[in-house]
CSV table of C-alpha atoms in Angstrom, one decimal:
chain,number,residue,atom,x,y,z
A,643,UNK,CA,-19.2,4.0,-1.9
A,644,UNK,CA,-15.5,4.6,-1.9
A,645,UNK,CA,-13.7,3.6,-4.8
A,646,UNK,CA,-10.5,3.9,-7.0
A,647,UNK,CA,-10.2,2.8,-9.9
A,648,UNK,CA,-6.8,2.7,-12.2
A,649,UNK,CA,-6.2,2.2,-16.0
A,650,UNK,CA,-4.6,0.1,-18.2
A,651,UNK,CA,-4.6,-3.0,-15.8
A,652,UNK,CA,-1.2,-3.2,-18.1
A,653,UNK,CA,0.7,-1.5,-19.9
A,654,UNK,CA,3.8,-2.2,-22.1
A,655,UNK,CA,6.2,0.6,-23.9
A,656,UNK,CA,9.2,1.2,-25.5
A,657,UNK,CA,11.8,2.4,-24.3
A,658,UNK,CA,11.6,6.3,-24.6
A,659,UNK,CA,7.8,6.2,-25.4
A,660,UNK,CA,6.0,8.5,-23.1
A,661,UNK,CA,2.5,7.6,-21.7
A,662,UNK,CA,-0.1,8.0,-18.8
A,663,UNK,CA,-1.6,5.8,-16.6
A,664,UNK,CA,-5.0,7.2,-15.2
A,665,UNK,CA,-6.4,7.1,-11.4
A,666,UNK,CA,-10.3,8.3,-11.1
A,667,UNK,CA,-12.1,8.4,-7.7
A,668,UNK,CA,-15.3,8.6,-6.1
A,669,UNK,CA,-15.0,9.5,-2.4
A,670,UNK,CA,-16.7,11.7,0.0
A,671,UNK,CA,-14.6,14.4,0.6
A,672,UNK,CA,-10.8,13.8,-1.1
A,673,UNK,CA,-8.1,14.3,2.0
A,674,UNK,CA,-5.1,13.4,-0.6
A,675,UNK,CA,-4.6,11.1,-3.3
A,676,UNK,CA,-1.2,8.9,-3.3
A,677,UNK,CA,1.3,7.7,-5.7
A,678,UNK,CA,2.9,4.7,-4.7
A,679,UNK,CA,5.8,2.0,-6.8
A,680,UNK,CA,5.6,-1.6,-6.3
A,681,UNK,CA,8.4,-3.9,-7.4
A,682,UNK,CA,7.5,-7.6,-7.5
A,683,UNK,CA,8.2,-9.3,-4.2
A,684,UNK,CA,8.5,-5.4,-2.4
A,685,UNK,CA,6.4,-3.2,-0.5
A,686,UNK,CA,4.8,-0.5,-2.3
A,687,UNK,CA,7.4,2.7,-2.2
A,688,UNK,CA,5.7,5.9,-1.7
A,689,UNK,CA,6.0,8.3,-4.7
A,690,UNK,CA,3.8,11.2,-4.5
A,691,UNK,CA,1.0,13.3,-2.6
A,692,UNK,CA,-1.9,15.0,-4.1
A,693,UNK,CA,-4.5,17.5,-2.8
A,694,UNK,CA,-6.1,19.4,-4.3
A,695,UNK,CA,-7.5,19.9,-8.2
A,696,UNK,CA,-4.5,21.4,-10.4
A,697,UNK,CA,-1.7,20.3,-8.4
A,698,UNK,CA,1.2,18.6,-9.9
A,699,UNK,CA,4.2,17.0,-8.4
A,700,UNK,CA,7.2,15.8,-10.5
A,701,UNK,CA,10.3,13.1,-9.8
A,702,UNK,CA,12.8,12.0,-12.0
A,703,UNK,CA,10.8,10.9,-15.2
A,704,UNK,CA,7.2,11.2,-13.3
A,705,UNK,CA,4.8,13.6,-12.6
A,706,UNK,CA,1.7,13.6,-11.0
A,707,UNK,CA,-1.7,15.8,-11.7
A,708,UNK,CA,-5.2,16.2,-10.6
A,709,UNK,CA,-8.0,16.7,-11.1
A,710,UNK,CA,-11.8,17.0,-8.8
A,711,UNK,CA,-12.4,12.8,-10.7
A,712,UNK,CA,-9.1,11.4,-11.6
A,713,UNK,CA,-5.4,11.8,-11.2
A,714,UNK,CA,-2.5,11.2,-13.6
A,715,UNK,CA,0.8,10.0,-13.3
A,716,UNK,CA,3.0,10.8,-16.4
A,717,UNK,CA,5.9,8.6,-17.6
A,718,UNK,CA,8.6,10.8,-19.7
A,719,UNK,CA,10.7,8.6,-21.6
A,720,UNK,CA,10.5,5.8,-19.7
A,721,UNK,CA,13.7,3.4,-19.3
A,722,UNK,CA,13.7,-0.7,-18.3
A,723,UNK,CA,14.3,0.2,-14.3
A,724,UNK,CA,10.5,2.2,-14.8
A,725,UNK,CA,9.2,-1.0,-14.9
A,726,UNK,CA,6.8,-1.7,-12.0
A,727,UNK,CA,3.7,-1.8,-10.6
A,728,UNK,CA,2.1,1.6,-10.1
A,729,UNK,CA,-0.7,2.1,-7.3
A,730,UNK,CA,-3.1,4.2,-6.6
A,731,UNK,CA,-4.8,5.4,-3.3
A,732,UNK,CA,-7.1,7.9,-1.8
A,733,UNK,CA,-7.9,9.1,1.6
A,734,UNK,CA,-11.3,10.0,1.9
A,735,UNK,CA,-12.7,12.8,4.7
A,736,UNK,CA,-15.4,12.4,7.3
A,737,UNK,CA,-15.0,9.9,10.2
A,738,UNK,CA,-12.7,7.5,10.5
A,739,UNK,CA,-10.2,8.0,7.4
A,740,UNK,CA,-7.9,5.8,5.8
A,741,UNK,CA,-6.3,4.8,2.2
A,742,UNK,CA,-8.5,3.1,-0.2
A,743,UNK,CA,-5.9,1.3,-3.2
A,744,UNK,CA,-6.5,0.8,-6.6
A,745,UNK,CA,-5.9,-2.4,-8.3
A,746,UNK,CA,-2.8,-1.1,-10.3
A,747,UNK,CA,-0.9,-0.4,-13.2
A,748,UNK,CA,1.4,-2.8,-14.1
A,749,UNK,CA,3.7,-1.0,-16.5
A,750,UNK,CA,7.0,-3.6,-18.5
A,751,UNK,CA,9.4,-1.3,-20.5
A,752,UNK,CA,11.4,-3.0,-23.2
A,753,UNK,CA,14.9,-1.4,-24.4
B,737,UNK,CA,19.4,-2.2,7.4
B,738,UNK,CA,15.9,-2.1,6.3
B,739,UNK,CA,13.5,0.4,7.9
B,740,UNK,CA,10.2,-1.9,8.2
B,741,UNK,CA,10.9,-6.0,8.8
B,742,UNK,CA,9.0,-8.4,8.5
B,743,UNK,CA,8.9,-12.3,9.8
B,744,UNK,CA,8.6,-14.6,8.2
B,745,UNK,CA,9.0,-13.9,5.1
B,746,UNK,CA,7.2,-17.0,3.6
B,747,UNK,CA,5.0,-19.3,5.6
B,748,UNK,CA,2.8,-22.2,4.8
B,749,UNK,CA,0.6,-23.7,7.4
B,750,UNK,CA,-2.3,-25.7,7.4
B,751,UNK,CA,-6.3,-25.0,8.1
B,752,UNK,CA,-6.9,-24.4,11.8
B,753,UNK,CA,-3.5,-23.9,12.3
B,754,UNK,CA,-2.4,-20.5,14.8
B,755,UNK,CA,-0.4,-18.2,12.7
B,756,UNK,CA,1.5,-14.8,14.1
B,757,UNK,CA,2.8,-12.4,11.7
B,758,UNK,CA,6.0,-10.0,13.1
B,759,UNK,CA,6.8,-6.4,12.1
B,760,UNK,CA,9.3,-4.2,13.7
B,761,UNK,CA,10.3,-0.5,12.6
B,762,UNK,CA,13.6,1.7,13.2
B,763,UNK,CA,12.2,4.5,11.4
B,764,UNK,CA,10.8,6.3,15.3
B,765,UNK,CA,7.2,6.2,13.6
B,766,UNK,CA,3.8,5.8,15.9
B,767,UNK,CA,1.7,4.9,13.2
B,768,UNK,CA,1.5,1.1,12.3
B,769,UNK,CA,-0.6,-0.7,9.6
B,770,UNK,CA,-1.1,-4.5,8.7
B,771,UNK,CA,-2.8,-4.6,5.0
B,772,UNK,CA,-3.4,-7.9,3.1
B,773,UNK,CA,-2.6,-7.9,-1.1
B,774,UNK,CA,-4.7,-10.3,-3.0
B,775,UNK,CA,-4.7,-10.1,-6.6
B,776,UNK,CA,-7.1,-7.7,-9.2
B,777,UNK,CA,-8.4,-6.6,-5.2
B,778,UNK,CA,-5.7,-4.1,-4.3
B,779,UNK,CA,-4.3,-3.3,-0.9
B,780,UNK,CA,-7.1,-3.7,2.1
B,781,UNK,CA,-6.8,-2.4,5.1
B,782,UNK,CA,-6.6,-4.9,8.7
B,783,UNK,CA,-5.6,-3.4,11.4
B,784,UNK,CA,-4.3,0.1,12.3
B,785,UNK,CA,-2.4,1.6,15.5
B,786,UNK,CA,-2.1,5.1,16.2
B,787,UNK,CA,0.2,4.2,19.1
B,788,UNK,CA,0.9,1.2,21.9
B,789,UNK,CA,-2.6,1.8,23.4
B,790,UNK,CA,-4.6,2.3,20.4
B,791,UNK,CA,-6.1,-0.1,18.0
B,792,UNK,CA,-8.3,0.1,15.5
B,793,UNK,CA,-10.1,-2.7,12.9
B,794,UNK,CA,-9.6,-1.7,9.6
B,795,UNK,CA,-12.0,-2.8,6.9
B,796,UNK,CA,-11.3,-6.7,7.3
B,797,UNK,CA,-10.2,-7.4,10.4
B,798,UNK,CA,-12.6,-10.7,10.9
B,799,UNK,CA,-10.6,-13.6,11.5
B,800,UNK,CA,-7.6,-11.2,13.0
B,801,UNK,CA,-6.0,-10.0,16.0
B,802,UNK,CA,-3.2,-7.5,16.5
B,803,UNK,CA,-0.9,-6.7,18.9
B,804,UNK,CA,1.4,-3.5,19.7
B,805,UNK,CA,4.0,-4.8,22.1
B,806,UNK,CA,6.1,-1.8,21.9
B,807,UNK,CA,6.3,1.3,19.8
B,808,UNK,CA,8.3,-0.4,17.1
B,809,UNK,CA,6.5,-3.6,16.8
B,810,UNK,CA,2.8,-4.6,15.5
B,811,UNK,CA,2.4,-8.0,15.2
B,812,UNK,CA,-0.3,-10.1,13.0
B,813,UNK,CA,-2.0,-13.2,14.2
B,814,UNK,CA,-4.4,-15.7,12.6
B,815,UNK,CA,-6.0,-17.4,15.7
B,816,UNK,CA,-7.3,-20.1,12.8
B,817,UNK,CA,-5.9,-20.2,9.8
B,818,UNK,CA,-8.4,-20.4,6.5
B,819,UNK,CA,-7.4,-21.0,3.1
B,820,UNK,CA,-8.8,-17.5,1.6
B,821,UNK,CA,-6.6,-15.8,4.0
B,822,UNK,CA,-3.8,-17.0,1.3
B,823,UNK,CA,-2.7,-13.6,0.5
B,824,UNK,CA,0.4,-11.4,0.7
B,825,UNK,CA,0.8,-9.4,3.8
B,826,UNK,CA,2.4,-5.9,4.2
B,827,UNK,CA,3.5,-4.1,7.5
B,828,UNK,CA,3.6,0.1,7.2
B,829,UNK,CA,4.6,2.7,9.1
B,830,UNK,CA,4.0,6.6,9.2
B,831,UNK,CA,4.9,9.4,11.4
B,832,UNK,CA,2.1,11.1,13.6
B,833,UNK,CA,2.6,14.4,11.8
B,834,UNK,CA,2.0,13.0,8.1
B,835,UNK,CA,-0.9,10.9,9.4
B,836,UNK,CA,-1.8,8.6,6.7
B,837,UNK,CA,0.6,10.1,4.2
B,838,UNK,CA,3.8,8.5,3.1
B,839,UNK,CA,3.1,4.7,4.5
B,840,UNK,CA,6.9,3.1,4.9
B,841,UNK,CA,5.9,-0.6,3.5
B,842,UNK,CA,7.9,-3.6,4.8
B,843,UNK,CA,8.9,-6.3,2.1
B,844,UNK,CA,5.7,-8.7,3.0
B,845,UNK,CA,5.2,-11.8,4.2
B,846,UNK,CA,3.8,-14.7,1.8
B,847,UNK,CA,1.0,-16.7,3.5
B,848,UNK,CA,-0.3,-19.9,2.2
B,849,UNK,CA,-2.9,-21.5,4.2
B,850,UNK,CA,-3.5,-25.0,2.8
């Protein structure tokens, strides 16, 4: 079966303390793997796109790897407006495709 | 103006009760999603439309009906509202070319069925 799976659940820093928060995946077939930012009472807000093992995509204080069983999305000196809910998905080949979500990372930096 | 609407915004109705959820889009896209968030079980999939005369269940879709009146709207309706379909709901968009890549989310619409 399907699944995505994203750790910490939570995640609280400092100001200026760097950390990752960790995507793995079990899917038939990976079409992409997506990045997406979640501010409470928004839509998600579409970050970055992954496809293939060793890729890496970078914005602003984020970037993104991955790997053939997990993905990574790296916070560099995160500040307070970083905080938010950070998602997960996956497209899966064969069939009929779509996006399969994570739970999420919710990630609170303090000044 | 925002990209992806959404109306209402917040609703509370009762069990039983007829419920339709709006979304309209200015960003040209064909592609149209409705998704539900509940929490610790991530975004799930409803309904998706590839364009006005195609539509597709999406993983949970019991319960649900859609409707693409035009290529800008997708609308969301409960034909009998129960309680466990208390959840938040999100509208997307993408364009044809990027498939299911970069999903345009609207800004949700609360449901509490009582």
């Amino acid at each position: 079966e399907d699944q995505v799976t994203q750790s910490p659940e939570a995640l609280r820093l400092q100001e200026g303390e760097s950390s990752s928060l960790n995507c793995s995946y079990t899917v038939s077939g990976l079409r992409g793997l997506f990045w997406y930012r979640q501010d409470p009472g928004k839509g998600p807000e579409f970050l970055f796109t992954l496809y293939s093992a060793g890729e890496e995509k970078e914005k602003e204080r984020l970037k993104a790897t991955l790997t053939k069983k997990e993905s990574f999305l790296h916070i560099t000196a995160p500040k307070p407006e970083d905080s938010a809910t950070y998602l997960c998905a996956v497209q899966a080949g064969g069939g009929v495709s779509k996006l399969i979500f994570g739970t999420g990372t919710r990630l609170q930096v303090f000044p | 103006d925002a990209d992806v609407t959404q109306t209402p915004r917040n609703r509370i109705t009762k069990t039983g009760k007829r419920i339709m959820l709006e979304c309209s889009q200015t960003k040209g896209h064909d592609r149209m999603y409705w998704y539900r968030q509940d929490p610790g079980l991530g975004l799930r999939l409803i309904y998706y439309s590839f364009d006005v005369k195609d539509i597709n269940k999406g993983e949970i879709s019991d319960g649900y009906s859609v409707s693409r009146q035009a290529q800008a709207k997708f609308s969301l309706s409960l034909e009998s509202a129960i309680p466990n379909q208390t959840a938040l709901y999100f509208c997307a968009t993408s364009d044809l070319l990027t498939g299911w890549d970069t999903q345009y989310f609207g800004p949700g619409t609360r449901l509490t069925v009582l």
